[in-house]
Short mmCIF file of C-alpha atoms in Angstrom, two decimals:
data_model
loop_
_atom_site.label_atom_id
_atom_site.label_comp_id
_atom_site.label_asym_id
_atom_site.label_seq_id
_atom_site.Cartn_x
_atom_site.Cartn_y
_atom_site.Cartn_z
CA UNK A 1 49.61 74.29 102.88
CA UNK A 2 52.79 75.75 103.99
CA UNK A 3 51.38 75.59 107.91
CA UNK A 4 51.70 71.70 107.32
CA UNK A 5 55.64 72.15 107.65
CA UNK A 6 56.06 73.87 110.72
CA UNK A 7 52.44 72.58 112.23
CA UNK A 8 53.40 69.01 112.06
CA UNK A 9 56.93 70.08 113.89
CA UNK A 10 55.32 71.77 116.50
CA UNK A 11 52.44 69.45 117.10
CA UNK A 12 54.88 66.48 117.03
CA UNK A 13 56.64 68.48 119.97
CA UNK A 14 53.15 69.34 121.26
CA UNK A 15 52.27 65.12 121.03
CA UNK A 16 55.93 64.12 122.58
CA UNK A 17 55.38 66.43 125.14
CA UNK A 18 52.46 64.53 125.66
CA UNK A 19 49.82 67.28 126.31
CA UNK A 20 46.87 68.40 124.85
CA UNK A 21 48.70 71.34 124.36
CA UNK A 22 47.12 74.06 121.59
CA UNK A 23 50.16 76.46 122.19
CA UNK A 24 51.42 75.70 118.88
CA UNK A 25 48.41 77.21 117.05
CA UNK A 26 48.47 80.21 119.33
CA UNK A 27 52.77 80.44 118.76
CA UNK A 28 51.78 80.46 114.73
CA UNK A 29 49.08 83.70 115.53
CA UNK A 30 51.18 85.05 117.83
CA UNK A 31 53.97 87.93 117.68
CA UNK A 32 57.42 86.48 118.31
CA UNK A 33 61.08 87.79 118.77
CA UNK A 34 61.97 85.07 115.75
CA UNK A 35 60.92 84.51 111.94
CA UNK A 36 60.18 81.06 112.33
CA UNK A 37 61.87 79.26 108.64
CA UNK A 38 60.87 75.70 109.84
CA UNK A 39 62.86 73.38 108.76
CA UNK A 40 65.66 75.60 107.34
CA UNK A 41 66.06 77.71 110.78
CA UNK A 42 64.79 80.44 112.96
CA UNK A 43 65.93 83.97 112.77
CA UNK A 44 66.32 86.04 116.04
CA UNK A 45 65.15 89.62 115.68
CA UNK A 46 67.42 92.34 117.77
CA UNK A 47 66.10 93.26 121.35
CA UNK A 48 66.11 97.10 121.13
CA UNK A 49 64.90 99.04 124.85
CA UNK A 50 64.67 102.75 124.69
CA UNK A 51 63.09 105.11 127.61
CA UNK A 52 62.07 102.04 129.26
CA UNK A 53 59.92 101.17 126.35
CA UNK A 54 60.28 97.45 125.04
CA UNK A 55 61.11 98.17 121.31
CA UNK A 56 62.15 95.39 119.88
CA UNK A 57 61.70 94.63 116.39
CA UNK A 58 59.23 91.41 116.39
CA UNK A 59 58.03 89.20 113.44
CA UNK A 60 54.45 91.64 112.87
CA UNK A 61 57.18 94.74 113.03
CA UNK A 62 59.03 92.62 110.16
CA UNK A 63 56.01 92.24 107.75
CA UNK A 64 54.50 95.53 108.43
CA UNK A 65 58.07 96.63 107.11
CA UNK A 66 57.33 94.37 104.33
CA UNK A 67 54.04 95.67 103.38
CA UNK A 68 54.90 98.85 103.68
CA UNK A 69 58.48 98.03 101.39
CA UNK A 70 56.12 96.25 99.23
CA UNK A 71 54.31 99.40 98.78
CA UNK A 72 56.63 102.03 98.21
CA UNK A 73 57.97 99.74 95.47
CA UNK A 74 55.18 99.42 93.63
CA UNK A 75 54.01 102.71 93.77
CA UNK A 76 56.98 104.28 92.93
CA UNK A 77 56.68 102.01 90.17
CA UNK A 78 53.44 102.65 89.22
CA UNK A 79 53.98 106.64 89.22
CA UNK A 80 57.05 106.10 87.41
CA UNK A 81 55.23 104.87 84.56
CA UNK A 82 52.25 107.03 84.79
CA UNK A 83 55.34 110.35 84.43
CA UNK A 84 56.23 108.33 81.23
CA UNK A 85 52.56 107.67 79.74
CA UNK A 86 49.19 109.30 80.36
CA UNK A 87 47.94 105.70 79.61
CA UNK A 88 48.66 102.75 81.99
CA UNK A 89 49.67 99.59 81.62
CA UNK A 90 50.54 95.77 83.36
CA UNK A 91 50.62 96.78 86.81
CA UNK A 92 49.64 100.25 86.79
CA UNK A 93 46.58 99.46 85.31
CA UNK A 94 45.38 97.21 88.59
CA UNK A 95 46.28 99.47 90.95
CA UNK A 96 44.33 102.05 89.33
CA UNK A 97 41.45 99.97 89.65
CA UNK A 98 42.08 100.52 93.54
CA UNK A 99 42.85 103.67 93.83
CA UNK A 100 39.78 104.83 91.88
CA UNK A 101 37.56 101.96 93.46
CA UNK A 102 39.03 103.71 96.81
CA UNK A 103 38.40 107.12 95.54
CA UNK A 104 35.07 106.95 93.26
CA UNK A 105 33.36 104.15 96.00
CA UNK A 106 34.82 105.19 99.22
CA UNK A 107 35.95 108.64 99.91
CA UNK A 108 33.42 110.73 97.32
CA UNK A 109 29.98 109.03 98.18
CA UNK A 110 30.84 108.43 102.09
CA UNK A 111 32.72 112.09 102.83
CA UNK A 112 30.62 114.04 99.75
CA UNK A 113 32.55 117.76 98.93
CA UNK A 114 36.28 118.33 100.62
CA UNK A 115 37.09 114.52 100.28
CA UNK A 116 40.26 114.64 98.67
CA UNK A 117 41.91 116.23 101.60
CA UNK A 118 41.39 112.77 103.26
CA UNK A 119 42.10 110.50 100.09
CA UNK A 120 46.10 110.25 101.28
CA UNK A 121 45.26 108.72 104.36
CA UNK A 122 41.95 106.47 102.86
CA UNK A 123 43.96 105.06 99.80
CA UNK A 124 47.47 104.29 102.51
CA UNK A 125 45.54 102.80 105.07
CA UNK A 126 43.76 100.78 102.68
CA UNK A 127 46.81 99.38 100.73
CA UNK A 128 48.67 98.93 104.36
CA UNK A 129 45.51 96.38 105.60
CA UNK A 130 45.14 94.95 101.76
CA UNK A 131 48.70 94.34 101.79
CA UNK A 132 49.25 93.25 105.94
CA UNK A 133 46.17 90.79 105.23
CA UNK A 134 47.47 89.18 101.84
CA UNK A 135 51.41 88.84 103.64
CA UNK A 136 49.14 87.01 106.55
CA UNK A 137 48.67 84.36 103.47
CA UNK A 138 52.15 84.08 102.49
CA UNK A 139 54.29 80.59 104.06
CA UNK A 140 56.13 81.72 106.79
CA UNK A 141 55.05 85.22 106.66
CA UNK A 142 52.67 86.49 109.37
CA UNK A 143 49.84 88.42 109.65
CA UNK A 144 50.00 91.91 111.09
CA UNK A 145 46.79 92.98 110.91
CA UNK A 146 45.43 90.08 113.66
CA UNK A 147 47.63 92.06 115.84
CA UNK A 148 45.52 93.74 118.36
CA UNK A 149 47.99 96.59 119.07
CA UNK A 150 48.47 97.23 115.31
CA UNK A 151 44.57 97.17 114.61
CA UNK A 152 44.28 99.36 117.74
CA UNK A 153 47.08 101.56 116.29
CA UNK A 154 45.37 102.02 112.85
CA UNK A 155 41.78 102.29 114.96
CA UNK A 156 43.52 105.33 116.76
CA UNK A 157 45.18 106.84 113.95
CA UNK A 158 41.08 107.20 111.91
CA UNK A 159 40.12 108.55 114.97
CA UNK A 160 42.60 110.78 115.03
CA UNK A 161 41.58 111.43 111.72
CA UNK A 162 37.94 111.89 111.84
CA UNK A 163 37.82 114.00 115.21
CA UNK A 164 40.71 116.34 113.26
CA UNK A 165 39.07 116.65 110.24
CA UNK A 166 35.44 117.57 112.28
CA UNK A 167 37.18 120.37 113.93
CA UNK A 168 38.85 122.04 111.32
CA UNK A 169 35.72 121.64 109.04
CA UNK A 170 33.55 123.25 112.15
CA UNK A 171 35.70 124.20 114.77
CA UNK A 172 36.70 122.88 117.70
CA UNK A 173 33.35 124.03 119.54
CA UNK A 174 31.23 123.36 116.19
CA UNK A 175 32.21 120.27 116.29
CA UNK A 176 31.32 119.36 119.59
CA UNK A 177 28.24 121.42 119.43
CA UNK A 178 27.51 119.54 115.94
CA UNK A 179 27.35 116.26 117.67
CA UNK A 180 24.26 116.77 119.23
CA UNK A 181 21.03 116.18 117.15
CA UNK A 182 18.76 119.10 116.51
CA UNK A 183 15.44 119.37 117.64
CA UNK A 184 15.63 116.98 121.01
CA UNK A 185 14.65 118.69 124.60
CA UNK A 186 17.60 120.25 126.22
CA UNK A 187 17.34 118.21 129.38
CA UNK A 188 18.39 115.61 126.99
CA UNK A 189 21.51 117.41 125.95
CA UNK A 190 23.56 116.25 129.00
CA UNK A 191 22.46 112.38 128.38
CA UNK A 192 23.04 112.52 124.08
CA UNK A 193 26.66 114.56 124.76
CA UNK A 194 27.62 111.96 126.83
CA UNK A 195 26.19 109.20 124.30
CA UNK A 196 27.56 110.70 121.55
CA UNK A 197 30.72 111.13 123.65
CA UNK A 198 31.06 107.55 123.94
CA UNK A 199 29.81 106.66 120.71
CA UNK A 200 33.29 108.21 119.15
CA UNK A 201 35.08 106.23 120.75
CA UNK A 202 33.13 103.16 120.26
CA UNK A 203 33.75 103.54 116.40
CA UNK A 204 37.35 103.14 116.48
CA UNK A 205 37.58 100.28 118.59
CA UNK A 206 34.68 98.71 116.81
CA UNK A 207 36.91 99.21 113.37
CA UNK A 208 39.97 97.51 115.99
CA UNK A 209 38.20 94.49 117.38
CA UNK A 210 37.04 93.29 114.03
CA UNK A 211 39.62 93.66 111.81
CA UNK A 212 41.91 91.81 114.94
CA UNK A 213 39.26 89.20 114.89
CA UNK A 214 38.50 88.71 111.41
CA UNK A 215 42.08 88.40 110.72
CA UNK A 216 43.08 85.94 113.39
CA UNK A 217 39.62 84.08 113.21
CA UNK A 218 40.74 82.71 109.89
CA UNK A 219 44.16 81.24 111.04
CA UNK A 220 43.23 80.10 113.65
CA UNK A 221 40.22 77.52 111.86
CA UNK A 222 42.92 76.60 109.31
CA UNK A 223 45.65 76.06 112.04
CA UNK A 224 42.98 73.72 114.31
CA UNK A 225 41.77 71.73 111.13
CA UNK A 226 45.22 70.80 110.12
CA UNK A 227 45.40 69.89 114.00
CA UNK A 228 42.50 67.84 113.94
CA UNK A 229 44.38 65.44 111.75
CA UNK A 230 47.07 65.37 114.70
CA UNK A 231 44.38 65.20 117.61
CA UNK A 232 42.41 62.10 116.36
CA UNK A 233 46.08 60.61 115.55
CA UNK A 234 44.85 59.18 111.69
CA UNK A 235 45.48 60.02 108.09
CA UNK A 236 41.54 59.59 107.71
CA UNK A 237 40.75 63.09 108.30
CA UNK A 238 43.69 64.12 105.93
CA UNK A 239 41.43 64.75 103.08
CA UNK A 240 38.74 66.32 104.89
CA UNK A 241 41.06 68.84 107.21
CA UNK A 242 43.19 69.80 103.81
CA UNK A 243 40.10 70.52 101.42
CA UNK A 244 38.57 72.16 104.74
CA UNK A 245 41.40 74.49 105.04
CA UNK A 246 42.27 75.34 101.65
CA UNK A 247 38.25 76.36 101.81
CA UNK A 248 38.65 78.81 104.47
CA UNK A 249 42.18 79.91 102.87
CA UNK A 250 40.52 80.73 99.65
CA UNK A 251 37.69 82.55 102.00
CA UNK A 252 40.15 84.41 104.09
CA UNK A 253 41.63 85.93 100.56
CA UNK A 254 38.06 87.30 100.11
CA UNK A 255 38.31 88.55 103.89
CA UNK A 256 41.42 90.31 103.17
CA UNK A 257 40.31 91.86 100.92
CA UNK A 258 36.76 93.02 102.08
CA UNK A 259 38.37 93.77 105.83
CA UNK A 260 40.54 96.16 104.33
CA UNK A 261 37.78 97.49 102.11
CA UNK A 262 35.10 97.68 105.83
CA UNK A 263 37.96 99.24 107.90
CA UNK A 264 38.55 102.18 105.35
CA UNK A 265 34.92 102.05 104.32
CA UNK A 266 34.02 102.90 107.85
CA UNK A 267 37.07 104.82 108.37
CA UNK A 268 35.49 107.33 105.56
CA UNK A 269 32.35 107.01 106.38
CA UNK A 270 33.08 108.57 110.37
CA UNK A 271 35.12 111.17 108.50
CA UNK A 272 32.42 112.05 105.89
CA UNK A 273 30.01 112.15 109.72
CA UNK A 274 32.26 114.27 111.30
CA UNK A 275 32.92 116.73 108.19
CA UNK A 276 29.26 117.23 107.23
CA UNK A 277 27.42 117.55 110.40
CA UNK A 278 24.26 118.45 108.72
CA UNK A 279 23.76 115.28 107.36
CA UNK B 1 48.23 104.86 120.82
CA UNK B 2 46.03 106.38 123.79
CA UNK B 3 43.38 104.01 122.68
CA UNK B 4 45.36 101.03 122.77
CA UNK B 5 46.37 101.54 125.98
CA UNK B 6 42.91 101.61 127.00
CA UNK B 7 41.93 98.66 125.35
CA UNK B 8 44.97 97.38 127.09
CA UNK B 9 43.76 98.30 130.84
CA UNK B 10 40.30 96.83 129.46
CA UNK B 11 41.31 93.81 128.26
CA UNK B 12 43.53 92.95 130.82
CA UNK B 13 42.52 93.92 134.05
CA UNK B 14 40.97 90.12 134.50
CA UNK B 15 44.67 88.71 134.44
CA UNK B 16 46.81 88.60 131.30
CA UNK B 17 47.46 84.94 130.35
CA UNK B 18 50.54 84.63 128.71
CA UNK B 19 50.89 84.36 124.74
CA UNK B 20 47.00 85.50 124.63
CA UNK B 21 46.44 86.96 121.26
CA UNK B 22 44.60 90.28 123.20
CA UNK B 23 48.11 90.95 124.64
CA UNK B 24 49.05 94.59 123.60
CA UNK B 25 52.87 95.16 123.27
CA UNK B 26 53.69 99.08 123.69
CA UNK B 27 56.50 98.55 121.06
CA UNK B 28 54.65 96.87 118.27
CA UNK B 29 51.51 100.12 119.10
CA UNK B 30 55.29 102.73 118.63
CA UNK B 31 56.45 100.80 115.65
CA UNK B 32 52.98 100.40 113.69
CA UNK B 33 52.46 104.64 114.36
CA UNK B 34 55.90 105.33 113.06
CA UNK B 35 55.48 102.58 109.77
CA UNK B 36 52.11 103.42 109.00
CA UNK B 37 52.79 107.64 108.99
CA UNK B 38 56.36 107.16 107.53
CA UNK B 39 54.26 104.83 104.48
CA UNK B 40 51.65 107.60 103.86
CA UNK B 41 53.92 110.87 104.32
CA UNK B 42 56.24 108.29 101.59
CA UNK B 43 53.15 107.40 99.44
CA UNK B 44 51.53 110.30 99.86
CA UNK B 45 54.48 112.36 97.85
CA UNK B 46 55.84 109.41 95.73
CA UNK B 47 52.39 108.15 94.79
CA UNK B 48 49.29 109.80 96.12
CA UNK B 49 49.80 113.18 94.54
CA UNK B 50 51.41 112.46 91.55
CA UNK B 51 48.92 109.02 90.49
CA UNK B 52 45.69 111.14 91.35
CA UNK B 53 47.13 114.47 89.93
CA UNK B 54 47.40 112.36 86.52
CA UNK B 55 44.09 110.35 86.93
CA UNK B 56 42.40 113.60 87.11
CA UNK B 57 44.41 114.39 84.20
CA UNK B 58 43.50 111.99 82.40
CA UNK B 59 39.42 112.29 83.66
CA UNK B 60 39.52 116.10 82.17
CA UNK B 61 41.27 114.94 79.36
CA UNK B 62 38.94 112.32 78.26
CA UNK B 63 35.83 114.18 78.95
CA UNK B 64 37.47 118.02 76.92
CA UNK B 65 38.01 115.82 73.81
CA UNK B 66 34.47 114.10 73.87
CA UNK B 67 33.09 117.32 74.66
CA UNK B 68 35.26 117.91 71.67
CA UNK B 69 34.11 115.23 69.75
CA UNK B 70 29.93 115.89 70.82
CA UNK B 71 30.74 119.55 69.58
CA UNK B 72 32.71 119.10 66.26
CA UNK B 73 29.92 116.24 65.52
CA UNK B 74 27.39 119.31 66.16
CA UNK B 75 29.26 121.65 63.89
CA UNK B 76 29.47 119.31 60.95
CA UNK B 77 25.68 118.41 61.17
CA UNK B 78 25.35 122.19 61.50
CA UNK B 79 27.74 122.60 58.29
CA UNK B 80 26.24 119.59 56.92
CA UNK B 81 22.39 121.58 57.17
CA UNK B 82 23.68 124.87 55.85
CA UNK B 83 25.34 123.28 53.34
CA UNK B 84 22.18 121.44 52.33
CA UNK B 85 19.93 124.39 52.55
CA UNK B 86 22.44 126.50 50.22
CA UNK B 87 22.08 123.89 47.94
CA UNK B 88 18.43 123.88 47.61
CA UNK B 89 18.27 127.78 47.94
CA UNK B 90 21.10 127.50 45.02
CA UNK B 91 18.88 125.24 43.04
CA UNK B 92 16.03 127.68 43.49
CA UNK B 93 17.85 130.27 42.40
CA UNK B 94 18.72 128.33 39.07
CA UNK B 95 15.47 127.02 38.68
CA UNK B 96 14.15 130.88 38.96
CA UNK B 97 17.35 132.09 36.53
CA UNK B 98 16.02 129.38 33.80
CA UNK B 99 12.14 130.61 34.56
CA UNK B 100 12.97 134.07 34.03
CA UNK B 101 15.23 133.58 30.52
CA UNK B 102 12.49 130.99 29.93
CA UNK B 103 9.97 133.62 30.28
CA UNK B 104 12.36 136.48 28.72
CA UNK B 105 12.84 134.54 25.35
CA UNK B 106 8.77 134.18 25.56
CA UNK B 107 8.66 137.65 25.31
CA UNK B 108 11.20 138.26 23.12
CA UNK B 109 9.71 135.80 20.47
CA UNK B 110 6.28 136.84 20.78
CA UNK B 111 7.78 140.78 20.15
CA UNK B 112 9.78 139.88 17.40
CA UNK B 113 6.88 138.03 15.80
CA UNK B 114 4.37 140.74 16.47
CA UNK B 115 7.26 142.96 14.88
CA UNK B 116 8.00 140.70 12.13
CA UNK B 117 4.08 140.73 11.55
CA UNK B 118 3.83 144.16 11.53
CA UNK B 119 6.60 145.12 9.53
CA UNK B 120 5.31 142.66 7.04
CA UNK B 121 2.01 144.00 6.90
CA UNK B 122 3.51 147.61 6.49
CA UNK B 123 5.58 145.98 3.45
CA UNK B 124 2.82 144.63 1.90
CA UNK B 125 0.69 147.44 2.56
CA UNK B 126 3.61 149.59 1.54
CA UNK B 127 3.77 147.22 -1.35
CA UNK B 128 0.52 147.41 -2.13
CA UNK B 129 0.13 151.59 -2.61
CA UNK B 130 3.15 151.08 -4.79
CA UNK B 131 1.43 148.69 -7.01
CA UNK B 132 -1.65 151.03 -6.93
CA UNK B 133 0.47 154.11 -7.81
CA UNK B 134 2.31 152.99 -10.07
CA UNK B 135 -1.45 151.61 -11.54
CA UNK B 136 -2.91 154.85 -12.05
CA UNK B 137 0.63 156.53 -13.47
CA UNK B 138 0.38 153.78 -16.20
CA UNK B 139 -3.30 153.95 -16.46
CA UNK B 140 -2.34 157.73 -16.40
CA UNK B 141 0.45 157.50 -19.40
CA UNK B 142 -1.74 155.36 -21.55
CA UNK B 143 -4.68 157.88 -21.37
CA UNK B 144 -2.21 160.46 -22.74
CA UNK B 145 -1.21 157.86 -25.15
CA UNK B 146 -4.24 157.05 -26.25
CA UNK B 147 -4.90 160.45 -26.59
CA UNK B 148 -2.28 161.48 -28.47
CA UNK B 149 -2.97 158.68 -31.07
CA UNK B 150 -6.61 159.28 -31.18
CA UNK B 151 -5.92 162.75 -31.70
CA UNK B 152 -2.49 161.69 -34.22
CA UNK B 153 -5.33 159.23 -36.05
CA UNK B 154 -7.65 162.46 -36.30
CA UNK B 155 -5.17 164.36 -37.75
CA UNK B 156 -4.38 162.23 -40.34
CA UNK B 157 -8.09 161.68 -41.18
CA UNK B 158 -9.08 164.68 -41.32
CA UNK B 159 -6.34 165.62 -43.50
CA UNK B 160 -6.82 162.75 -46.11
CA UNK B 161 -11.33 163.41 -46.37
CA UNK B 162 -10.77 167.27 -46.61
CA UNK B 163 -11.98 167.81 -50.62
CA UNK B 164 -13.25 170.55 -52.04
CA UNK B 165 -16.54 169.57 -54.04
CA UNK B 166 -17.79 167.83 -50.81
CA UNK B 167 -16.90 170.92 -49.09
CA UNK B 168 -19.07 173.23 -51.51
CA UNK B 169 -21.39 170.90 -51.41
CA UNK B 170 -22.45 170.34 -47.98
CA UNK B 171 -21.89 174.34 -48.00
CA UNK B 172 -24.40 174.75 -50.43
CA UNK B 173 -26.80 172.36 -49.09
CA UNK B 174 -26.11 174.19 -45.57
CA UNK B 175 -26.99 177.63 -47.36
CA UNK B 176 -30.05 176.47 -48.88
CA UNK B 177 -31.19 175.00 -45.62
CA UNK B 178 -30.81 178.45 -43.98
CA UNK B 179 -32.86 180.57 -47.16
CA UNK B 180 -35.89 178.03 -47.03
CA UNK B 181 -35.64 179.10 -43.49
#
């Protein structure tokens, strides 16, 4: 209950202010240009401004750094001690689990022969979400992945992925020529390119929108219960709002885990379309 | 990136409220393309390759030594049949060896018996000319004894009755037979 700290500082600014103000949740979802350490201080991240592009380094920057830290530390850990033993232990051991659940339930059933050329990007993007969405869960740390522009990002970078790998599995005409389904009348071919047109790009931002809104969703129910108790101005709702939120916080570590599991799920699943056109 | 700019112009077109959490910031799109492929070219060398290299490794690994396992446990039932099978073809073979010296000393007895038999018989029969032989060579020697003391007993009779009055007078009686004749 580590949003009780710097929620009941900003809605006691919100309720001195004297509005029915709900910026505070939003300034908790929200990117910033600060880490907000409530009540021990606030640290400003630098401005940086190159080619007329605004790129500073703000709080989501900061965690994704940390995830991605995170990450590289533990897996060079992990194939540290994998060099040393053919038989892992303590931390190598769960990872495994992962990396084969990612491997032996994602990639080989969804993308079927050729999948480990895609495994690198499957098992990263997976770990990067797992470990954005669990950092999201973390006092004062903040959750990249209900980011739209880093969800949109990551959307972008699978659909980079899956229209690459189509077109070097079938080339670049195959590929396009692939996406039409066999056997309809060819005045129909116009309408279904066009469809099926669309419908690639409709995948991606599909795999965008709801990993941004499953992500945020969550914070944002256990942000406005704690501010219930702050609305109705009473320590009756106390036990309600706290056993209320540490519901959906227990909840939102199952939705870390299974958004990260749907986005590369899906992710593989285009890929595996895209690759084996027959199908 | 392209994509985010379009959900940008999408999103926003309506008027962009500020602090809504459907603002897209260009920088945060720059910095999430350059984290996310620095973190998989980085994990992809330092962790990917070698972590999947070894769990395949480890997959073969386990599945040559049950193969292993599944084959040596074939070879010793194998070893374990022939072995079983020698046995009883070894125990044949003995049982036949003991028939055959069982059946040899038979023979042999019966052989020697009939030979033993035989040879007896001969003996006896052998035996038995002997006795008859030598039979008739005593019965043989006694008739020449017996001779030769009828004819010694003869002797000496007829030397002791020879007289000469008896002589004359069976002559005479002789004579006178023959004139009244």
């Amino acid at each position: 209950m580590w949003y009780n700290t710097s929620a009941v500082t900003d809605s006691l600014k919100a309720a001195e202010s004297g509005g029915n103000d709900s910026g505070w949740i939003m300034h908790h979802i929200l990117d910033s240009r600060e880490l907000d350490f409530e009540p021990f201080g606030v640290i400003h991240l630098p401005e940086i401004h190159l080619f007329g592009i605004d790129l500073s380094i703000t709080k989501h920057v900061v965690f994704m750094w940390l995830a991605a830290l995170l990450l590289i530390l533990i897996f060079w850990k992990v194939s540290k001690a994998y060099r040393k033993s053919k038989v892992p232990h303590g931390i190598s051991n769960m990872m495994e689990v992962l990396v084969v659940f990612v491997r032996d339930e994602i990639a080989r059933p969804t993308i079927g022969n050729g999948y480990e050329r895609f495994l690198p990007y499957l098992l990263t993007v997976f770990f990067f979400i797992l470990t954005c969405n669990f950092l999201g869960l973390v006092p004062y740390a903040a959750t990249a992945t209900s980011n739209i522009a880093v969800t949109a990002t990551l959307a972008t970078m699978s659909f980079l992925v899956i229209q690459i790998g189509g077109m070097i599995k079938n080339g670049f005409f195959g590929y396009f020529k692939g996406l039409i389904p066999h056997g309809i009348p060819f005045w129909l071919i116009p309408i279904m390119f066009v469809v099926e047109i669309l419908g690639l790009f409709t995948k991606p931002f599909a795999l965008a929108i709801r990993l941004f809104a499953n992500m945020t969703a969550g914070h944002i129910v256990i942000l406005a219960l704690l501010g219930l108790i702050f609305i109705l101005k009473t320590y009756i709702v106390v036990p309600v709002s706290v056993s209320f939120a540490l519901f959906i916080y227990l909840l939102e570590i199952l939705v870390a885990l299974i958004q990260a599991y749907i986005f590369t799920m899906l992710s593989s699943l285009f890929i595996g379309m895209a690759y084996h056109q027959e199908h | 990136m392209i994509l985010g700019k379009i959900f940008a112009l999408l999103l926003f077109s309506t008027g962009e409220a500020p602090g809504s959490p459907l603002d897209v910031n260009p920088g945060l799109i720059i910095w999430t393309l350059v984290t996310v492929a620095l973190l998989l070219v980085i994990l992809k060398k330092i962790a990917w390759k070698p972590i999947l290299n070894s769990l395949n490794e480890r997959e073969n690994l386990i599945r040559e030594s049950l193969e292993k396992a599944e084959k040596a446990r074939v070879e010793a039932e194998e070893l374990f049949e022939q072995n079983k099978e020698n046995l009883k073809k070894s125990e044949a073979e003995a049982q036949k060896i003991i028939e055959q010296g069982r059946q040899y000393a038979d023979k042999l007895r019966e052989q020697i018996l009939e030979d033993s038999k035989q040879q007896s018989r001969r003996m006896i029969e052998e035996a038995t000319q002997e006795i008859e032989r030598k039979n008739a060579e005593a019965f043989s020697k006694l008739k020449d004894q017996v001779a030769d003391i009828a004819v010694s007993a003869a002797e000496k009779i007829l030397r002791e009755n020879l007289d000469k009055e008896k002589q004359m007078k069976i002559i005479t009686k002789y004579l006178e037979d023959l004139s009244k004749n």
